[in-house]
Amino acid sequence: RRAMMEDRMAAGSSVTSLVTQLSARPAEAWLEEIRALKRAGRIADANTLITEFRKRFPTVALPEDLR
């Protein structure tokens, strides 16, 4: 149980780190990172990044492959 909690905390900090790294990058860089997370099987992290993407780029449509 403790290992699972630690994994979740690490994943959360990983996404926070990604958001920080991507903060000044264009929308396409965010989309590329979201796709990479999905390919790596990190679906929850990808979804978290999609939520943040939508906040930061409200006028940019999410591509069909990421819906």
JSON list of C-alpha atoms in Angstrom, two decimals:
[
{"chain": "A", "resi": 1, "resn": "ARG", "atom": "CA", "xyz": [0.00, 0.00, 0.00]},
{"chain": "A", "resi": 2, "resn": "ARG", "atom": "CA", "xyz": [2.77, 2.43, 0.91]},
{"chain": "A", "resi": 3, "resn": "ALA", "atom": "CA", "xyz": [4.60, 1.71, -2.36]},
{"chain": "A", "resi": 4, "resn": "MET", "atom": "CA", "xyz": [1.43, 2.49, -4.32]},
{"chain": "A", "resi": 5, "resn": "MET", "atom": "CA", "xyz": [1.05, 5.81, -2.51]},
{"chain": "A", "resi": 6, "resn": "GLU", "atom": "CA", "xyz": [4.69, 6.65, -3.19]},
{"chain": "A", "resi": 7, "resn": "ASP", "atom": "CA", "xyz": [4.22, 5.78, -6.88]},
{"chain": "A", "resi": 8, "resn": "ARG", "atom": "CA", "xyz": [1.19, 8.08, -7.08]},
{"chain": "A", "resi": 9, "resn": "MET", "atom": "CA", "xyz": [3.06, 10.90, -5.36]},
{"chain": "A", "resi": 10, "resn": "ALA", "atom": "CA", "xyz": [6.01, 10.45, -7.72]},
{"chain": "A", "resi": 11, "resn": "ALA", "atom": "CA", "xyz": [3.69, 10.47, -10.73]},
{"chain": "A", "resi": 12, "resn": "GLY", "atom": "CA", "xyz": [1.98, 13.61, -9.45]},
{"chain": "A", "resi": 13, "resn": "SER", "atom": "CA", "xyz": [5.27, 15.40, -8.98]},
{"chain": "A", "resi": 14, "resn": "SER", "atom": "CA", "xyz": [6.32, 14.17, -12.42]},
{"chain": "A", "resi": 15, "resn": "VAL", "atom": "CA", "xyz": [3.27, 15.82, -13.99]},
{"chain": "A", "resi": 16, "resn": "THR", "atom": "CA", "xyz": [3.88, 18.99, -11.98]},
{"chain": "A", "resi": 17, "resn": "SER", "atom": "CA", "xyz": [7.42, 19.01, -13.30]},
{"chain": "A", "resi": 18, "resn": "LEU", "atom": "CA", "xyz": [6.16, 18.54, -16.86]},
{"chain": "A", "resi": 19, "resn": "VAL", "atom": "CA", "xyz": [3.72, 21.44, -16.49]},
{"chain": "A", "resi": 20, "resn": "THR", "atom": "CA", "xyz": [6.57, 23.63, -15.26]},
{"chain": "A", "resi": 21, "resn": "GLN", "atom": "CA", "xyz": [8.79, 22.59, -18.18]},
{"chain": "A", "resi": 22, "resn": "LEU", "atom": "CA", "xyz": [6.03, 23.13, -20.72]},
{"chain": "A", "resi": 23, "resn": "SER", "atom": "CA", "xyz": [4.70, 26.39, -19.28]},
{"chain": "A", "resi": 24, "resn": "ALA", "atom": "CA", "xyz": [6.46, 28.63, -21.80]},
{"chain": "A", "resi": 25, "resn": "ARG", "atom": "CA", "xyz": [6.18, 26.19, -24.71]},
{"chain": "A", "resi": 26, "resn": "PRO", "atom": "CA", "xyz": [3.63, 26.38, -27.52]},
{"chain": "A", "resi": 27, "resn": "ALA", "atom": "CA", "xyz": [0.50, 24.23, -27.65]},
{"chain": "A", "resi": 28, "resn": "GLU", "atom": "CA", "xyz": [2.07, 21.74, -30.07]},
{"chain": "A", "resi": 29, "resn": "ALA", "atom": "CA", "xyz": [4.81, 20.91, -27.54]},
{"chain": "A", "resi": 30, "resn": "TRP", "atom": "CA", "xyz": [2.11, 20.12, -24.97]},
{"chain": "A", "resi": 31, "resn": "LEU", "atom": "CA", "xyz": [0.30, 17.88, -27.45]},
{"chain": "A", "resi": 32, "resn": "GLU", "atom": "CA", "xyz": [3.51, 16.00, -28.27]},
{"chain": "A", "resi": 33, "resn": "GLU", "atom": "CA", "xyz": [4.15, 15.40, -24.57]},
{"chain": "A", "resi": 34, "resn": "ILE", "atom": "CA", "xyz": [0.57, 14.21, -24.01]},
{"chain": "A", "resi": 35, "resn": "ARG", "atom": "CA", "xyz": [0.96, 11.75, -26.88]},
{"chain": "A", "resi": 36, "resn": "ALA", "atom": "CA", "xyz": [4.26, 10.49, -25.43]},
{"chain": "A", "resi": 37, "resn": "LEU", "atom": "CA", "xyz": [2.61, 9.90, -22.05]},
{"chain": "A", "resi": 38, "resn": "LYS", "atom": "CA", "xyz": [-0.20, 7.94, -23.71]},
{"chain": "A", "resi": 39, "resn": "ARG", "atom": "CA", "xyz": [2.29, 5.82, -25.68]},
{"chain": "A", "resi": 40, "resn": "ALA", "atom": "CA", "xyz": [4.11, 5.09, -22.42]},
{"chain": "A", "resi": 41, "resn": "GLY", "atom": "CA", "xyz": [0.86, 3.90, -20.85]},
{"chain": "A", "resi": 42, "resn": "ARG", "atom": "CA", "xyz": [0.70, 6.86, -18.47]},
{"chain": "A", "resi": 43, "resn": "ILE", "atom": "CA", "xyz": [-2.96, 7.56, -19.23]},
{"chain": "A", "resi": 44, "resn": "ALA", "atom": "CA", "xyz": [-3.78, 9.27, -15.92]},
{"chain": "A", "resi": 45, "resn": "ASP", "atom": "CA", "xyz": [-0.80, 11.61, -16.34]},
{"chain": "A", "resi": 46, "resn": "ALA", "atom": "CA", "xyz": [-1.81, 12.32, -19.94]},
{"chain": "A", "resi": 47, "resn": "ASN", "atom": "CA", "xyz": [-5.34, 13.16, -18.80]},
{"chain": "A", "resi": 48, "resn": "THR", "atom": "CA", "xyz": [-3.99, 15.48, -16.10]},
{"chain": "A", "resi": 49, "resn": "LEU", "atom": "CA", "xyz": [-1.87, 17.24, -18.71]},
{"chain": "A", "resi": 50, "resn": "ILE", "atom": "CA", "xyz": [-4.89, 17.52, -21.04]},
{"chain": "A", "resi": 51, "resn": "THR", "atom": "CA", "xyz": [-6.83, 19.24, -18.26]},
{"chain": "A", "resi": 52, "resn": "GLU", "atom": "CA", "xyz": [-4.00, 21.73, -17.77]},
{"chain": "A", "resi": 53, "resn": "PHE", "atom": "CA", "xyz": [-3.64, 22.16, -21.55]},
{"chain": "A", "resi": 54, "resn": "ARG", "atom": "CA", "xyz": [-7.31, 23.14, -21.82]},
{"chain": "A", "resi": 55, "resn": "LYS", "atom": "CA", "xyz": [-6.86, 25.76, -19.08]},
{"chain": "A", "resi": 56, "resn": "ARG", "atom": "CA", "xyz": [-3.82, 27.28, -20.76]},
{"chain": "A", "resi": 57, "resn": "PHE", "atom": "CA", "xyz": [-5.00, 27.03, -24.36]},
{"chain": "A", "resi": 58, "resn": "PRO", "atom": "CA", "xyz": [-8.80, 27.42, -24.24]},
{"chain": "A", "resi": 59, "resn": "THR", "atom": "CA", "xyz": [-9.07, 28.40, -27.90]},
{"chain": "A", "resi": 60, "resn": "VAL", "atom": "CA", "xyz": [-7.00, 25.49, -29.23]},
{"chain": "A", "resi": 61, "resn": "ALA", "atom": "CA", "xyz": [-9.03, 22.45, -30.22]},
{"chain": "A", "resi": 62, "resn": "LEU", "atom": "CA", "xyz": [-7.82, 19.15, -28.85]},
{"chain": "A", "resi": 63, "resn": "PRO", "atom": "CA", "xyz": [-6.84, 16.91, -31.78]},
{"chain": "A", "resi": 64, "resn": "GLU", "atom": "CA", "xyz": [-9.08, 13.92, -32.46]},
{"chain": "A", "resi": 65, "resn": "ASP", "atom": "CA", "xyz": [-6.43, 11.40, -31.36]},
{"chain": "A", "resi": 66, "resn": "LEU", "atom": "CA", "xyz": [-6.33, 12.94, -27.89]},
{"chain": "A", "resi": 67, "resn": "ARG", "atom": "CA", "xyz": [-10.08, 13.10, -27.21]}
]
